[in-house]
Short mmCIF file of C-alpha atoms in Angstrom, two decimals:
data_model
loop_
_atom_site.label_atom_id
_atom_site.label_comp_id
_atom_site.label_asym_id
_atom_site.label_seq_id
_atom_site.Cartn_x
_atom_site.Cartn_y
_atom_site.Cartn_z
CA UNK A 1 93.17 14.57 -33.32
CA UNK A 2 93.45 15.03 -29.59
CA UNK A 3 91.09 17.32 -28.30
CA UNK A 4 92.32 20.52 -26.94
CA UNK A 5 91.05 23.43 -25.06
CA UNK A 6 90.45 26.40 -27.60
CA UNK A 7 92.84 29.36 -28.01
CA UNK A 8 92.27 32.82 -26.21
CA UNK A 9 91.48 35.54 -28.79
CA UNK A 10 93.57 38.70 -28.62
CA UNK A 11 91.95 41.47 -30.12
CA UNK A 12 94.50 43.97 -31.43
CA UNK A 13 94.34 47.98 -30.94
CA UNK A 14 97.21 49.73 -33.06
CA UNK A 15 97.31 52.99 -31.57
CA UNK A 16 99.71 54.04 -34.52
CA UNK A 17 99.27 56.11 -37.19
CA UNK A 18 101.26 53.94 -39.79
CA UNK A 19 100.15 50.50 -39.23
CA UNK A 20 100.09 48.06 -41.94
CA UNK A 21 96.83 46.54 -41.02
CA UNK A 22 94.62 49.35 -40.40
CA UNK A 23 96.20 52.66 -41.68
CA UNK A 24 95.81 54.43 -38.25
CA UNK A 25 92.04 54.05 -37.83
CA UNK A 26 92.59 53.76 -33.92
CA UNK A 27 95.28 56.74 -33.73
CA UNK A 28 92.98 58.69 -31.50
CA UNK A 29 92.66 57.46 -28.07
CA UNK A 30 88.84 57.73 -27.86
CA UNK A 31 88.62 55.85 -31.25
CA UNK A 32 91.24 53.18 -29.93
CA UNK A 33 89.15 52.76 -26.74
CA UNK A 34 85.74 52.35 -28.47
CA UNK A 35 87.58 49.68 -30.70
CA UNK A 36 89.07 47.73 -27.93
CA UNK A 37 85.53 47.71 -26.47
CA UNK A 38 84.06 46.44 -29.64
CA UNK A 39 86.67 43.75 -30.05
CA UNK A 40 85.50 42.09 -26.65
CA UNK A 41 82.00 42.58 -27.54
CA UNK A 42 82.60 40.50 -30.56
CA UNK A 43 84.22 37.87 -28.32
CA UNK A 44 88.09 38.81 -27.61
CA UNK A 45 89.11 37.49 -24.50
CA UNK A 46 91.93 40.26 -24.27
CA UNK A 47 93.07 43.25 -25.93
CA UNK A 48 96.67 43.92 -27.36
CA UNK A 49 97.30 47.58 -26.85
CA UNK A 50 100.61 49.13 -29.24
CA UNK A 51 101.88 52.44 -29.90
CA UNK A 52 104.80 51.47 -32.17
CA UNK A 53 104.47 49.92 -35.65
CA UNK A 54 106.64 46.89 -36.24
CA UNK A 55 105.76 46.65 -39.82
CA UNK A 56 108.43 45.78 -42.04
CA UNK A 57 110.71 49.11 -42.56
CA UNK A 58 109.01 51.10 -39.83
CA UNK A 59 111.12 53.43 -38.03
CA UNK A 60 111.13 53.67 -34.22
CA UNK A 61 108.67 56.35 -32.41
CA UNK A 62 109.94 58.05 -29.55
CA UNK A 63 109.63 56.73 -26.15
CA UNK A 64 107.58 59.77 -24.97
CA UNK A 65 105.32 59.58 -27.63
CA UNK A 66 104.79 55.67 -27.24
CA UNK A 67 103.84 56.42 -23.49
CA UNK A 68 101.21 59.55 -24.44
CA UNK A 69 99.65 56.74 -26.91
CA UNK A 70 98.93 53.66 -25.11
CA UNK A 71 98.85 54.45 -21.41
CA UNK A 72 95.64 56.19 -21.56
CA UNK A 73 93.94 53.74 -23.55
CA UNK A 74 95.05 50.93 -21.18
CA UNK A 75 93.97 52.61 -18.42
CA UNK A 76 90.69 53.35 -19.63
CA UNK A 77 90.02 49.73 -21.05
CA UNK A 78 91.38 47.82 -17.99
CA UNK A 79 89.19 50.14 -15.98
CA UNK A 80 86.37 48.64 -17.56
CA UNK A 81 87.21 45.28 -16.56
CA UNK A 82 89.00 44.62 -20.09
CA UNK A 83 91.79 42.40 -19.57
CA UNK A 84 94.83 44.33 -21.52
CA UNK A 85 98.30 43.48 -23.07
CA UNK A 86 100.72 45.93 -23.70
CA UNK A 87 102.62 45.43 -26.90
CA UNK A 88 105.98 47.39 -26.64
CA UNK A 89 109.84 46.60 -26.54
CA UNK A 90 110.54 49.26 -24.05
CA UNK A 91 110.86 48.76 -20.39
CA UNK A 92 109.49 51.98 -19.23
CA UNK A 93 106.71 51.90 -21.46
CA UNK A 94 105.88 48.33 -19.96
CA UNK A 95 106.40 49.41 -16.49
CA UNK A 96 103.80 52.07 -17.19
CA UNK A 97 101.20 50.08 -18.95
CA UNK A 98 101.38 47.44 -15.92
CA UNK A 99 100.76 49.99 -13.60
CA UNK A 100 97.75 51.51 -16.06
CA UNK A 101 96.39 47.97 -15.54
CA UNK A 102 97.97 45.66 -18.42
CA UNK A 103 98.17 42.08 -16.85
CA UNK A 104 100.47 40.88 -19.95
CA UNK A 105 103.76 42.53 -21.47
CA UNK A 106 103.79 41.47 -24.85
CA UNK A 107 107.36 41.96 -26.16
CA UNK A 108 108.33 41.27 -29.90
CA UNK A 109 111.82 41.14 -29.05
CA UNK A 110 111.89 38.91 -26.20
CA UNK A 111 114.33 41.51 -23.87
CA UNK A 112 116.77 41.87 -26.66
CA UNK A 113 115.96 45.64 -27.61
CA UNK A 114 116.01 46.98 -24.20
CA UNK A 115 118.06 45.05 -21.37
CA UNK A 116 115.83 46.43 -18.74
CA UNK A 117 113.26 44.62 -19.96
CA UNK A 118 113.47 41.50 -18.12
CA UNK A 119 113.68 43.39 -14.74
CA UNK A 120 110.95 45.32 -15.53
CA UNK A 121 108.93 41.79 -16.18
CA UNK A 122 110.31 40.08 -13.19
CA UNK A 123 109.48 43.34 -10.59
CA UNK A 124 105.76 43.72 -11.94
CA UNK A 125 105.06 39.67 -11.88
CA UNK A 126 102.78 40.39 -15.57
CA UNK A 127 102.93 37.53 -17.69
CA UNK A 128 105.38 37.98 -20.29
CA UNK A 129 105.26 37.41 -24.04
CA UNK A 130 108.77 36.58 -25.54
CA UNK A 131 108.81 36.64 -29.15
CA UNK A 132 111.51 35.07 -31.67
CA UNK A 133 113.26 38.22 -32.80
CA UNK A 134 116.68 39.12 -34.89
CA UNK A 135 116.44 42.79 -35.24
CA UNK A 136 114.26 45.74 -35.56
CA UNK A 137 112.07 46.37 -38.70
CA UNK A 138 114.03 48.39 -40.76
CA UNK A 139 116.57 45.30 -41.22
CA UNK A 140 114.84 42.26 -40.23
CA UNK A 141 113.88 40.86 -43.41
CA UNK A 142 117.90 40.86 -44.23
CA UNK A 143 118.17 38.15 -41.32
CA UNK A 144 115.90 35.54 -42.48
CA UNK A 145 118.44 32.93 -42.87
CA UNK A 146 118.40 29.62 -41.59
CA UNK A 147 119.30 26.00 -42.15
CA UNK A 148 116.22 24.62 -40.19
CA UNK A 149 113.89 27.45 -39.54
CA UNK A 150 111.73 25.41 -36.54
CA UNK A 151 114.67 24.34 -34.91
CA UNK A 152 116.64 27.48 -34.76
CA UNK A 153 113.51 29.42 -33.81
CA UNK A 154 113.02 26.97 -30.80
CA UNK A 155 116.63 27.28 -29.64
CA UNK A 156 116.78 31.00 -29.85
CA UNK A 157 113.72 31.23 -27.85
CA UNK A 158 115.08 28.43 -25.39
CA UNK A 159 118.28 30.90 -24.75
CA UNK A 160 115.60 33.80 -24.30
CA UNK A 161 114.08 31.78 -22.01
CA UNK A 162 117.13 31.00 -19.80
CA UNK A 163 118.21 34.51 -19.97
CA UNK A 164 114.85 35.99 -18.71
CA UNK A 165 114.62 33.44 -15.79
CA UNK A 166 118.18 33.99 -14.94
CA UNK A 167 116.98 37.72 -14.79
CA UNK A 168 114.28 36.70 -12.41
CA UNK A 169 111.20 36.20 -14.32
CA UNK A 170 109.17 33.58 -13.14
CA UNK A 171 108.77 30.69 -15.83
CA UNK A 172 105.03 30.20 -14.91
CA UNK A 173 104.84 33.80 -16.38
CA UNK A 174 106.43 33.09 -19.88
CA UNK A 175 104.63 32.54 -23.00
CA UNK A 176 106.45 32.00 -26.39
CA UNK A 177 105.68 33.67 -29.76
CA UNK A 178 107.41 32.07 -32.98
CA UNK A 179 107.39 35.47 -34.63
CA UNK A 180 105.58 34.76 -37.64
CA UNK A 181 106.76 37.57 -40.42
CA UNK A 182 109.80 38.94 -38.37
CA UNK A 183 112.96 37.71 -39.89
CA UNK A 184 110.75 34.86 -41.73
CA UNK A 185 110.08 34.69 -45.58
CA UNK A 186 106.81 33.31 -46.67
CA UNK A 187 107.61 29.72 -46.99
CA UNK A 188 109.40 29.68 -43.38
CA UNK A 189 106.14 31.06 -41.63
CA UNK A 190 104.53 28.35 -43.10
CA UNK A 191 107.08 25.82 -41.82
CA UNK A 192 107.03 27.03 -38.19
CA UNK A 193 103.19 26.71 -38.17
CA UNK A 194 103.27 23.17 -39.12
CA UNK A 195 106.04 22.08 -36.46
CA UNK A 196 104.58 24.34 -34.06
CA UNK A 197 104.78 21.27 -31.49
CA UNK A 198 108.63 21.57 -31.41
CA UNK A 199 108.47 24.95 -29.89
CA UNK A 200 105.62 23.77 -27.46
CA UNK A 201 107.99 21.00 -26.56
CA UNK A 202 109.80 23.83 -24.30
CA UNK A 203 107.06 23.54 -22.00
CA UNK A 204 105.24 27.21 -22.43
CA UNK A 205 101.92 28.48 -23.82
CA UNK A 206 102.62 29.51 -27.23
CA UNK A 207 100.75 32.62 -29.03
CA UNK A 208 100.31 32.45 -32.50
CA UNK A 209 100.02 36.18 -34.12
CA UNK A 210 99.56 35.47 -38.26
CA UNK A 211 96.83 38.00 -38.73
CA UNK A 212 97.11 39.69 -42.15
CA UNK A 213 100.68 39.42 -42.57
CA UNK A 214 102.21 39.22 -45.67
CA UNK A 215 102.79 35.48 -46.34
CA UNK A 216 98.92 35.44 -46.11
CA UNK A 217 98.74 38.25 -48.33
CA UNK A 218 100.61 36.26 -51.17
CA UNK A 219 97.93 33.64 -51.28
CA UNK A 220 95.49 36.52 -52.84
CA UNK A 221 95.53 38.34 -55.57
CA UNK A 222 98.05 41.10 -56.48
CA UNK A 223 96.63 44.37 -54.66
CA UNK A 224 93.82 42.52 -52.81
CA UNK A 225 93.00 44.66 -49.84
CA UNK A 226 94.55 43.96 -46.44
CA UNK A 227 91.03 42.75 -44.97
CA UNK A 228 91.09 40.04 -47.52
CA UNK A 229 93.48 38.21 -45.33
CA UNK A 230 91.35 37.91 -42.54
CA UNK A 231 89.89 34.61 -43.89
CA UNK A 232 93.12 32.97 -44.20
CA UNK A 233 93.87 34.42 -40.61
CA UNK A 234 90.81 32.63 -39.25
CA UNK A 235 91.64 29.83 -41.00
CA UNK A 236 95.15 29.72 -39.55
CA UNK A 237 93.87 30.27 -36.19
CA UNK A 238 91.42 27.14 -36.36
CA UNK A 239 94.56 25.18 -37.38
CA UNK A 240 96.28 26.58 -34.67
CA UNK A 241 93.54 25.49 -31.94
CA UNK A 242 93.95 21.83 -33.29
CA UNK A 243 97.71 22.35 -32.63
CA UNK A 244 97.18 23.59 -29.18
CA UNK A 245 98.17 27.23 -29.36
CA UNK A 246 97.54 28.88 -26.09
CA UNK A 247 96.25 32.32 -27.88
CA UNK A 248 95.90 33.66 -31.31
CA UNK A 249 96.19 37.22 -31.99
CA UNK A 250 93.99 38.83 -34.44
CA UNK A 251 92.47 42.03 -35.70
CA UNK A 252 89.29 40.52 -37.10
CA UNK A 253 88.18 39.01 -33.95
CA UNK A 254 84.47 37.76 -35.69
CA UNK A 255 86.26 35.46 -38.06
CA UNK A 256 88.42 34.16 -35.82
CA UNK A 257 85.59 33.55 -33.13
CA UNK A 258 83.67 31.88 -35.72
CA UNK A 259 86.36 29.62 -36.91
CA UNK A 260 87.04 28.62 -33.19
CA UNK A 261 83.54 27.85 -32.69
CA UNK A 262 83.53 25.55 -35.50
CA UNK A 263 86.74 23.76 -33.99
CA UNK A 264 84.85 23.73 -30.63
CA UNK A 265 81.60 21.81 -32.46
CA UNK A 266 84.13 19.66 -34.12
CA UNK A 267 85.26 18.65 -30.67
CA UNK A 268 82.10 18.25 -29.06
CA UNK A 269 81.37 15.76 -32.17
CA UNK A 270 84.28 13.72 -30.93
CA UNK A 271 82.64 13.15 -27.42
CA UNK A 272 79.29 12.42 -28.85
#
């Protein structure tokens, strides 16, 4: 395979009481800040702070509550020199987060959940992650119907790119995410990963967010703790590196960093 630059590692900080992946361990602001600092010490290049769970079936939180959760955490982490992204579908939260120091807006709806998001992304000049999305968490499982999942995800994201650029978002600030687990069944996620090059053909950096998701859990014994999905996640991170991903979004930074170290060593062997 052709040698590629290793992807950035984006560590996840869920400032929520109901995340599927960590059960609210970082809901307290001080705990969330400490966790973000720890993730960077473990090798994260940036930290993604979110205040609203997007697990299947999750209810939405009030806008004021989302702001209360994420802004103090982002301000403190950014103040310590840590690169921060904000995981939000709301334009007002994105604006406040960028003002507090976030440099990336990670929007799982690609601007579809809040029509003001494109304007905010354009005005702030922040980098903007547009994820493939067909509907909110309470109904997304019913929307996983595709004739050709990779082609349709590519085409739907391409349409979002056109709309965002038309609204003033600079094309060189855009990052695409195939939306693994969002309106996707297990086998559809694997097909998207195997055909990641088709999404990359649009010419934008690609973020892969597979960490601890259901399709990885399906590979494990029934009832296995969610943390046991970290090893499969690390393998996906390594394969995503070989496929040319710009970044991988993970909960267990240590496992993914070690997997990427192996990829880097393998690549150095090719140079030898």
